[in-house]
PDB file of C-alpha atoms in Angstrom:
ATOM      1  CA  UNK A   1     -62.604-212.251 -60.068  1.00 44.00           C
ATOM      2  CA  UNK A   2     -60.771-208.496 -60.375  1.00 47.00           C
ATOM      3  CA  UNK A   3     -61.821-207.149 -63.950  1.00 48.00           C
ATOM      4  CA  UNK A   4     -58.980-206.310 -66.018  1.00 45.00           C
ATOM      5  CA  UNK A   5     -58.061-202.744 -66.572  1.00 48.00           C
ATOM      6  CA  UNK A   6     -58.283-201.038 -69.845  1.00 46.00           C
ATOM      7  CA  UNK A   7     -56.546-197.788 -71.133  1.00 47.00           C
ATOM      8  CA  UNK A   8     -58.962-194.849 -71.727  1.00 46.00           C
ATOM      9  CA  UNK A   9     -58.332-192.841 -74.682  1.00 43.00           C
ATOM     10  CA  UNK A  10     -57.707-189.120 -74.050  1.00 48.00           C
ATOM     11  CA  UNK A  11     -60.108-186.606 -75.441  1.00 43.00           C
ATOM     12  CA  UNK A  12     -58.248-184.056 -76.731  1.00 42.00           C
ATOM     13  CA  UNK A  13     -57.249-180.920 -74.959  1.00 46.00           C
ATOM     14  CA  UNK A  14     -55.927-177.725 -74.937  1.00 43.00           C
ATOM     15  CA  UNK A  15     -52.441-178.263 -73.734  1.00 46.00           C
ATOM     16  CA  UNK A  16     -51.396-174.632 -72.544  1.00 48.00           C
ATOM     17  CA  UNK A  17     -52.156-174.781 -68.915  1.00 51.00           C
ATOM     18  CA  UNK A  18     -49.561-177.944 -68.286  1.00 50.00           C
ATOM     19  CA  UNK A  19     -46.967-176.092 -70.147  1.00 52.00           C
ATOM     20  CA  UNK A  20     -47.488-172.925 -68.227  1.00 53.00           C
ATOM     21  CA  UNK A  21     -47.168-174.686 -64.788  1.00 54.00           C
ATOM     22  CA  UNK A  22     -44.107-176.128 -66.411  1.00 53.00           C
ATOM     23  CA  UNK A  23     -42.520-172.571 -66.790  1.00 52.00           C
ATOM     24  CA  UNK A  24     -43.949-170.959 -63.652  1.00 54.00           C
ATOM     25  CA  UNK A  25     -42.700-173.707 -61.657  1.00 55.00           C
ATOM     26  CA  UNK A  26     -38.871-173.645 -63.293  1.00 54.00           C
ATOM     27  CA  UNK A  27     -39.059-169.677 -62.960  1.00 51.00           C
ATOM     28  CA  UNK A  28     -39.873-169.489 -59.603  1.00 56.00           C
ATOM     29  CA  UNK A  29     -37.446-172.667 -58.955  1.00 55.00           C
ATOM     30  CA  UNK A  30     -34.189-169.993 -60.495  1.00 54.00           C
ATOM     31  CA  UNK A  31     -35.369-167.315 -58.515  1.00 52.00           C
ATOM     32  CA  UNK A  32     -35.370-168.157 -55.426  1.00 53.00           C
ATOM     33  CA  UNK A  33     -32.351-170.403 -55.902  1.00 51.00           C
ATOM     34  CA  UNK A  34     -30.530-167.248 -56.960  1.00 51.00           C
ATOM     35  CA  UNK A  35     -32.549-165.267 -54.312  1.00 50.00           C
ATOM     36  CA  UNK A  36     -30.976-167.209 -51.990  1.00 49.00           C
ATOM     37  CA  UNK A  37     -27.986-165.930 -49.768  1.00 51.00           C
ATOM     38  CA  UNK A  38     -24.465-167.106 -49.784  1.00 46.00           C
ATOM     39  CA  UNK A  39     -23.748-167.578 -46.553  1.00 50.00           C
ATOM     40  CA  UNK A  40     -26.941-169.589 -46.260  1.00 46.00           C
ATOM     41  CA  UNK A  41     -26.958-172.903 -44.692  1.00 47.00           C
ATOM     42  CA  UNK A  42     -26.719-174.839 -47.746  1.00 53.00           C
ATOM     43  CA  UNK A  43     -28.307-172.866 -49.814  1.00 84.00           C
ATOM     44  CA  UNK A  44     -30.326-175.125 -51.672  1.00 91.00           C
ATOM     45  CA  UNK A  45     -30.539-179.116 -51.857  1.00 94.00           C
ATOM     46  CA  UNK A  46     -31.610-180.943 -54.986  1.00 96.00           C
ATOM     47  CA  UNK A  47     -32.860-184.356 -54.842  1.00 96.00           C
ATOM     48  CA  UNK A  48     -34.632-187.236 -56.255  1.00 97.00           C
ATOM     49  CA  UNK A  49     -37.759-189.464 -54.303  1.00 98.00           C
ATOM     50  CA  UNK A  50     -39.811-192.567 -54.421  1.00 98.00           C
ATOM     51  CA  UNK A  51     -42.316-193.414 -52.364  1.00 98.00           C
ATOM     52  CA  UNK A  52     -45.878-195.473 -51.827  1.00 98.00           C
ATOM     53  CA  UNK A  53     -49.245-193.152 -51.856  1.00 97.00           C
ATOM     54  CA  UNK A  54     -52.606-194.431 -50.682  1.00 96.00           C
ATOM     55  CA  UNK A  55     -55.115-192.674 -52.382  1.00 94.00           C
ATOM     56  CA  UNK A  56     -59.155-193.001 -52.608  1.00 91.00           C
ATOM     57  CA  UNK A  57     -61.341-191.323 -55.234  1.00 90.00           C
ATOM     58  CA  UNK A  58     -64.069-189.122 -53.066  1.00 89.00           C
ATOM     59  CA  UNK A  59     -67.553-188.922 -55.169  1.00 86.00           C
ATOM     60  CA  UNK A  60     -69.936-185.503 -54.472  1.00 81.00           C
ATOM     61  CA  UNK A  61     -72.934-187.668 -54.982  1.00 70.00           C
ATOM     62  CA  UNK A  62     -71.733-191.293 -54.174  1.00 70.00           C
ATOM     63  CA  UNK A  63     -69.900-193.356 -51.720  1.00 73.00           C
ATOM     64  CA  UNK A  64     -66.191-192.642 -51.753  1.00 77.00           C
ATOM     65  CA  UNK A  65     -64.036-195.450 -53.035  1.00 84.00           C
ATOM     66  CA  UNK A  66     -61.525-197.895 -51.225  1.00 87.00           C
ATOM     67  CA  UNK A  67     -57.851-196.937 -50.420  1.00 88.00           C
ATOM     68  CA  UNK A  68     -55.450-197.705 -53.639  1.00 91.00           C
ATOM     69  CA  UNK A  69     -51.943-198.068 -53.120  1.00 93.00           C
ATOM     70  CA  UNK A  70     -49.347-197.408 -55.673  1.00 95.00           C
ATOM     71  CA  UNK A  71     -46.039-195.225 -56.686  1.00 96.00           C
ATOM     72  CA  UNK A  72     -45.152-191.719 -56.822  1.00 97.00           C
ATOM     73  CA  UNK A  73     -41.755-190.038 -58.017  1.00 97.00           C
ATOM     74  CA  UNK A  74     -40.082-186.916 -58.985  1.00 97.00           C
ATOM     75  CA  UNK A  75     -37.243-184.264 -58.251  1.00 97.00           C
ATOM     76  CA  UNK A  76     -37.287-181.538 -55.783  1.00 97.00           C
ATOM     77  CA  UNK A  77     -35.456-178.485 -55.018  1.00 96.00           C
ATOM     78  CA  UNK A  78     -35.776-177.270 -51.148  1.00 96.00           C
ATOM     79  CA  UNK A  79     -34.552-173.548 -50.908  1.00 94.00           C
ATOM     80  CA  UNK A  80     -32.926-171.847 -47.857  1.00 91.00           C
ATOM     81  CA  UNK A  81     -33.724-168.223 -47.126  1.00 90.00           C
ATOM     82  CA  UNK A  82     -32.402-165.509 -44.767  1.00 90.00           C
ATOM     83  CA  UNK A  83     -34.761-166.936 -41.837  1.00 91.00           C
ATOM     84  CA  UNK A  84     -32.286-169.813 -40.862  1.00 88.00           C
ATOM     85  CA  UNK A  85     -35.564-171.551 -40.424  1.00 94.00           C
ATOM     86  CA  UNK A  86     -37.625-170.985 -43.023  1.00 94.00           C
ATOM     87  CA  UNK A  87     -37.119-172.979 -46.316  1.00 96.00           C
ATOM     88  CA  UNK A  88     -39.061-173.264 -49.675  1.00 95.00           C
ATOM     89  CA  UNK A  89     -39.568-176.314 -51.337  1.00 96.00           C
ATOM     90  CA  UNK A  90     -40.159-177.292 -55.322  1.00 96.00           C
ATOM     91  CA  UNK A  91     -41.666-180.322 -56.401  1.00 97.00           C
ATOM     92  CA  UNK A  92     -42.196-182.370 -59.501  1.00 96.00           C
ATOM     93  CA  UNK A  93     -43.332-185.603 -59.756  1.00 96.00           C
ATOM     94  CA  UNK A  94     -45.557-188.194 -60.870  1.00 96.00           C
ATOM     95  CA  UNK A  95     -48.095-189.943 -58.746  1.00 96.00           C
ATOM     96  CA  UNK A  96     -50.045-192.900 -59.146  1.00 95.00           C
ATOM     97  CA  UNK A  97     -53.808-192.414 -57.753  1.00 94.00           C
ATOM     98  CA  UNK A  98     -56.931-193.747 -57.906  1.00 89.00           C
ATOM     99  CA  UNK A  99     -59.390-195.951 -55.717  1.00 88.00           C
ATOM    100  CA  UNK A 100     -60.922-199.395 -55.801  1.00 87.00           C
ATOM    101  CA  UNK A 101     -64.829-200.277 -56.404  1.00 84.00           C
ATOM    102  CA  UNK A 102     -66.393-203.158 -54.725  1.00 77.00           C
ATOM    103  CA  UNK A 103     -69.703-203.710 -56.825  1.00 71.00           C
ATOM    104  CA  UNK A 104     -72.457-206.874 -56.291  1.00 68.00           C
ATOM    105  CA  UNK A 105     -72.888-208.771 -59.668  1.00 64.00           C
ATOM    106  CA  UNK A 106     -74.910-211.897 -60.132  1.00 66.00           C
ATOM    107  CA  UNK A 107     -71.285-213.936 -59.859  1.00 68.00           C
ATOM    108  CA  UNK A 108     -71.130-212.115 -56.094  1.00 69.00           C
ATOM    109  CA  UNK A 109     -68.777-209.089 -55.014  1.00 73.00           C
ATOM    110  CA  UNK A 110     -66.603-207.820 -57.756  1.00 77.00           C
ATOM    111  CA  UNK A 111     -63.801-205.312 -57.055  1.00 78.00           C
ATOM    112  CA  UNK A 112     -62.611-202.866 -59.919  1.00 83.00           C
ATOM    113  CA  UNK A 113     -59.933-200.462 -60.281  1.00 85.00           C
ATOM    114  CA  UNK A 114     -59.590-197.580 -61.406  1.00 88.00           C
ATOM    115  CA  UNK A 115     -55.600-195.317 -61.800  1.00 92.00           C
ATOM    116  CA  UNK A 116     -55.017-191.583 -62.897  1.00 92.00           C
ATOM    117  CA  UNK A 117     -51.607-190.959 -63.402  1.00 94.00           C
ATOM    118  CA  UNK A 118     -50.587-187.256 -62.350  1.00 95.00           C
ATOM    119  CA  UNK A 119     -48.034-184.825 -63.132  1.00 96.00           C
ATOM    120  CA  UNK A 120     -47.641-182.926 -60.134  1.00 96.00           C
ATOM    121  CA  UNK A 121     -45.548-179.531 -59.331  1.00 96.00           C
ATOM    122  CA  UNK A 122     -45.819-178.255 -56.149  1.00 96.00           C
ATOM    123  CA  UNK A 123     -44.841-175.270 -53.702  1.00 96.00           C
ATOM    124  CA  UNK A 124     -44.842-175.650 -50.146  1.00 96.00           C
ATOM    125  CA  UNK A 125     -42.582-173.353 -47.554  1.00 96.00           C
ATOM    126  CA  UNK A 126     -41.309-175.443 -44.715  1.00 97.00           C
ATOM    127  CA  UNK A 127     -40.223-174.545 -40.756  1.00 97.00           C
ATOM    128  CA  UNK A 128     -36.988-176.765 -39.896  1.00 96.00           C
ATOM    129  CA  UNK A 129     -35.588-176.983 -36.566  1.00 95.00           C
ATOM    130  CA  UNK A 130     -32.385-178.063 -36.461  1.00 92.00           C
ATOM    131  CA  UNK A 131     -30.148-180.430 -34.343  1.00 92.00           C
ATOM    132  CA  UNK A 132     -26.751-181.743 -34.909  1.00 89.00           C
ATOM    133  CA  UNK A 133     -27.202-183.700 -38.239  1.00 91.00           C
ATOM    134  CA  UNK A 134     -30.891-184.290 -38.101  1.00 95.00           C
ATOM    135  CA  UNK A 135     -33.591-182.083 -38.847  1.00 96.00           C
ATOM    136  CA  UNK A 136     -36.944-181.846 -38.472  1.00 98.00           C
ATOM    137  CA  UNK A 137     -39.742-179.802 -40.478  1.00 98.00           C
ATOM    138  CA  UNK A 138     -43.107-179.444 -41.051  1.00 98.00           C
ATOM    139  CA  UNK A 139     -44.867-177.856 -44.055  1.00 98.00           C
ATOM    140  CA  UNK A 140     -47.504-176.484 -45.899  1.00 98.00           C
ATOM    141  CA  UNK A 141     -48.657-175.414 -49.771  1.00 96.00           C
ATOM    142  CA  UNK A 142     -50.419-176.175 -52.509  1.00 95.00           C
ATOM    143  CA  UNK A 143     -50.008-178.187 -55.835  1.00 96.00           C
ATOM    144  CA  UNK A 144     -51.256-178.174 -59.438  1.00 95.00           C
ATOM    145  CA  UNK A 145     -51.769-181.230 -61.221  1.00 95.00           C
ATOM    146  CA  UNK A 146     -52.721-182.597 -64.751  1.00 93.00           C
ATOM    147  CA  UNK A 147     -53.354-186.088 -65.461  1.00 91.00           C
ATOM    148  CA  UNK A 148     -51.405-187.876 -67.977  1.00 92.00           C
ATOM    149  CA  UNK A 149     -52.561-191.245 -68.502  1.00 90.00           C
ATOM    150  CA  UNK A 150     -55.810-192.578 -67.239  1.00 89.00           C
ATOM    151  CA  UNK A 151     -56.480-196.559 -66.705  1.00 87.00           C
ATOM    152  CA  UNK A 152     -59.661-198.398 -65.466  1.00 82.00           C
ATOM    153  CA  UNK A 153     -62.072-201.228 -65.852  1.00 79.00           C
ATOM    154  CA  UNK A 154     -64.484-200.858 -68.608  1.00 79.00           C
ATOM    155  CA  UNK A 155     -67.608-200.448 -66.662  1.00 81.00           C
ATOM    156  CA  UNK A 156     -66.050-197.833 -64.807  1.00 82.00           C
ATOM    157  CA  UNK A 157     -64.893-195.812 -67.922  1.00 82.00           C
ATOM    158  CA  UNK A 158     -67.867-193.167 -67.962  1.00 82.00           C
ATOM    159  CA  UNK A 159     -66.997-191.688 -65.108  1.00 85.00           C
ATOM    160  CA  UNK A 160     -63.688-190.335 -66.374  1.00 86.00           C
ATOM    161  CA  UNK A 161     -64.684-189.307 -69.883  1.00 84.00           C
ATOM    162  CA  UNK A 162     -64.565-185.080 -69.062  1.00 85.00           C
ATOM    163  CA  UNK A 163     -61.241-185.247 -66.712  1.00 86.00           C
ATOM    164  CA  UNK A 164     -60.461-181.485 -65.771  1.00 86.00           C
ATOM    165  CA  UNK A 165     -57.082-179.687 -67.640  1.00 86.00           C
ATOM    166  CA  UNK A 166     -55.759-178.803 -64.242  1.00 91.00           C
ATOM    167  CA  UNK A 167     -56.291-179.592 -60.767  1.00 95.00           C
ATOM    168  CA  UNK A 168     -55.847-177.707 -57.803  1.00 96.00           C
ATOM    169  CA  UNK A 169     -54.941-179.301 -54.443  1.00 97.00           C
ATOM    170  CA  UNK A 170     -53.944-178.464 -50.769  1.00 97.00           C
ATOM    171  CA  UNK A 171     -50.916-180.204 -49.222  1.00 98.00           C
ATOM    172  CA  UNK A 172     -48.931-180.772 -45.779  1.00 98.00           C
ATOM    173  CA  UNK A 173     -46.092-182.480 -45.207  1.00 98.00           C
ATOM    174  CA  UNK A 174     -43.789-183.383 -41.830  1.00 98.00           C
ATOM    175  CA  UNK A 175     -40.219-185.182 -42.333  1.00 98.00           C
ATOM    176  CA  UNK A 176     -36.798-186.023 -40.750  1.00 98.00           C
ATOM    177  CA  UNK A 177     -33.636-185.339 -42.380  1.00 98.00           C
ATOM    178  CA  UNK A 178     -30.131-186.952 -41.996  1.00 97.00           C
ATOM    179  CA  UNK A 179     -27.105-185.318 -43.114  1.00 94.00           C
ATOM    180  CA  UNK A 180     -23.902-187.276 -44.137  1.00 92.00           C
ATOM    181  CA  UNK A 181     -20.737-186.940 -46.235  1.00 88.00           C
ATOM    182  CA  UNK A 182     -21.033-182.861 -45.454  1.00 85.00           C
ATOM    183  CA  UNK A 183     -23.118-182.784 -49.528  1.00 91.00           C
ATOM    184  CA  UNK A 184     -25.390-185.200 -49.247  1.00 95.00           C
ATOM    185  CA  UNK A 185     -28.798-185.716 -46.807  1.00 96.00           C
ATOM    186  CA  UNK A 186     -31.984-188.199 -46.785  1.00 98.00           C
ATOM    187  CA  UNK A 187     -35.556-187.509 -45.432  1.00 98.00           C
ATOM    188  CA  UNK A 188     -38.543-189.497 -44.464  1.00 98.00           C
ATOM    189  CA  UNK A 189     -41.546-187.454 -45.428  1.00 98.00           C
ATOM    190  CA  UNK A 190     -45.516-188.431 -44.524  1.00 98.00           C
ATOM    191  CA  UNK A 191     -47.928-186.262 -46.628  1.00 97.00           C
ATOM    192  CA  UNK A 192     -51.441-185.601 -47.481  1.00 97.00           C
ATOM    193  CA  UNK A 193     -52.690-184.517 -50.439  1.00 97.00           C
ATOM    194  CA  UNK A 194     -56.414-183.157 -51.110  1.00 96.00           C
ATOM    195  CA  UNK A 195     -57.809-182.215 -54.112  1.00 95.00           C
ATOM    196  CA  UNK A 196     -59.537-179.099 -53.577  1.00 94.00           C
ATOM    197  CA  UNK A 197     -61.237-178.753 -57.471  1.00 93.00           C
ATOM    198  CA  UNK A 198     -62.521-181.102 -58.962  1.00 91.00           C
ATOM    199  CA  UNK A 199     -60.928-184.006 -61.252  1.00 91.00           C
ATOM    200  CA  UNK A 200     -63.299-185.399 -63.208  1.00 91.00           C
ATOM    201  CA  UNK A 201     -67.163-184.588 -63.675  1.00 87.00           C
ATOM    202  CA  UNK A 202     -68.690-187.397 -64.045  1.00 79.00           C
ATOM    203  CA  UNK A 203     -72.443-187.982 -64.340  1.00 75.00           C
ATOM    204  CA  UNK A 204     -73.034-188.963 -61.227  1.00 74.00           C
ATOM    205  CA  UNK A 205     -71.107-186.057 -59.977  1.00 82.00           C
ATOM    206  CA  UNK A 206     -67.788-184.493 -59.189  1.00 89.00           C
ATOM    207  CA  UNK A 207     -64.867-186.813 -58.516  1.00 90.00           C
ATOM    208  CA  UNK A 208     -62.216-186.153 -56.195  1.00 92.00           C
ATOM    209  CA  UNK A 209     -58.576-187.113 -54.904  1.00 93.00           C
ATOM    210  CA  UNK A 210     -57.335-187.950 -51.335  1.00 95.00           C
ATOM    211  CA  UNK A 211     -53.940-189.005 -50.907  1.00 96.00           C
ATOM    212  CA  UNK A 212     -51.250-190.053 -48.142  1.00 97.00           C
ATOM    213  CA  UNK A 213     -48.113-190.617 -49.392  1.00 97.00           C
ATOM    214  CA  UNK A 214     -44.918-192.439 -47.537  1.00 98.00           C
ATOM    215  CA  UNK A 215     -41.479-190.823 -49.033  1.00 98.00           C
ATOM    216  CA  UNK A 216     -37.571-191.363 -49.039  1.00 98.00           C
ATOM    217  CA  UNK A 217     -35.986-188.384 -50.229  1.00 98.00           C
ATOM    218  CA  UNK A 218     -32.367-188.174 -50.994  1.00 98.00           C
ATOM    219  CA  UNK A 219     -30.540-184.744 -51.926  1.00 96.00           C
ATOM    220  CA  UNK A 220     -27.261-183.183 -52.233  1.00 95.00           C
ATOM    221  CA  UNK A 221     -25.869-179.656 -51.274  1.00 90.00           C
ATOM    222  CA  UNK A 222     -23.768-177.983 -54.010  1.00 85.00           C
ATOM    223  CA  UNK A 223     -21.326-176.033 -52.983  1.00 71.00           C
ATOM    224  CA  UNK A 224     -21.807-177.033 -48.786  1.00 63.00           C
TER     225      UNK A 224
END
């Protein structure tokens, strides 16, 4: 039978870097939003999206854990520039991650969970190639990330007892847009996400995140 997952408590921490990447990322948001020409094609698109990540904790000294599949959400801003091509997009959200343990007990093969709950901003310019009302784009960045809640089964609880402040992680992304109603557009975006530093260090080692995520996007065009 699954074990049933517990809440960690949080060691305390220095809460500075989170609200840093809080600012940087809402500066950088204004500026290029008011970097941004008039007469570009429209200008910027604010949104909301939900979608499903698969995720798999990768150990530095230990077999990497079974794909997890939960939720991520959040708000993004995606940027036109003078390069009719070339966008930027901003990113908060939170995502669900994690990975399941399969472990041998005398009762047989037990499987145990274990979910990190991140706050997520990310950066990542975008190509788009344009036809009619679709679009397609690929793109490219990076993301910072700080954990905000952490849940697992009790035998697994050691390994997250010294989570790390921030996290640094490498993205790519490739979608479709639609637009409709002249304002208002959807995508379907498939992502990966790899942490690059590590998470947690546990004693067994570093622990890692690998992510693909599945998202619906829907935005609207001010002033198109």
């Amino acid at each position: 039978m699954p074990r049933r997952p517990v809440s960690l408590k949080r060691p305390n921490r220095e809460q500075e870097p989170l609200r840093l990447s809080l600012t940087l990322a809402c500066l950088l948001g204004l500026t290029l939003t008011l970097a941004a020409p008039a007469d570009a094609q429209g200008t910027y698109t604010a949104g909301a999206l939900l979608g499903q990540v698969e995720s798999r904790q990768l150990h530095s000294h230990a077999d990497d854990t079974e794909a997890r599949t939960d939720v991520v959400f959040g708000a993004f801003v995606d940027v036109a520039t003078p390069l009719s091509w070339l966008h930027i997009g901003l990113e908060a959200s939170i995502a669900r991650r994690g990975g399941d343990y399969q472990t041998t007990t005398a009762a047989g093969p037990t499987a145990q969970s274990a979910r990190i709950d991140y706050l997520s901003f990310s950066l990542m310019p975008a190509v788009w190639h344009d036809f009619g009302p679709f679009a397609l784009y690929v793109a490219a960045g990076f993301a910072r990330e700080s954990d905000v809640g952490i849940g697992s089964t009790a035998e697994l609880a050691p390994l997250f007892d010294e989570p790390s402040s921030n996290v640094f992680a490498l993205t790519a992304a490739a979608g479709l847009e639609v637009s409709f109603m002249r304002k208002w557009s959807a995508r379907l975006e498939v992502r990966e996400l790899n942490q690059v530093s590590p998470a947690f260090r546990a004693p067994s080692g570093d622990i890692r995140h690998r992510s693909r995520e599945f998202v619906i996007k829907v935005g609207m065009r001010p002033g198109a």
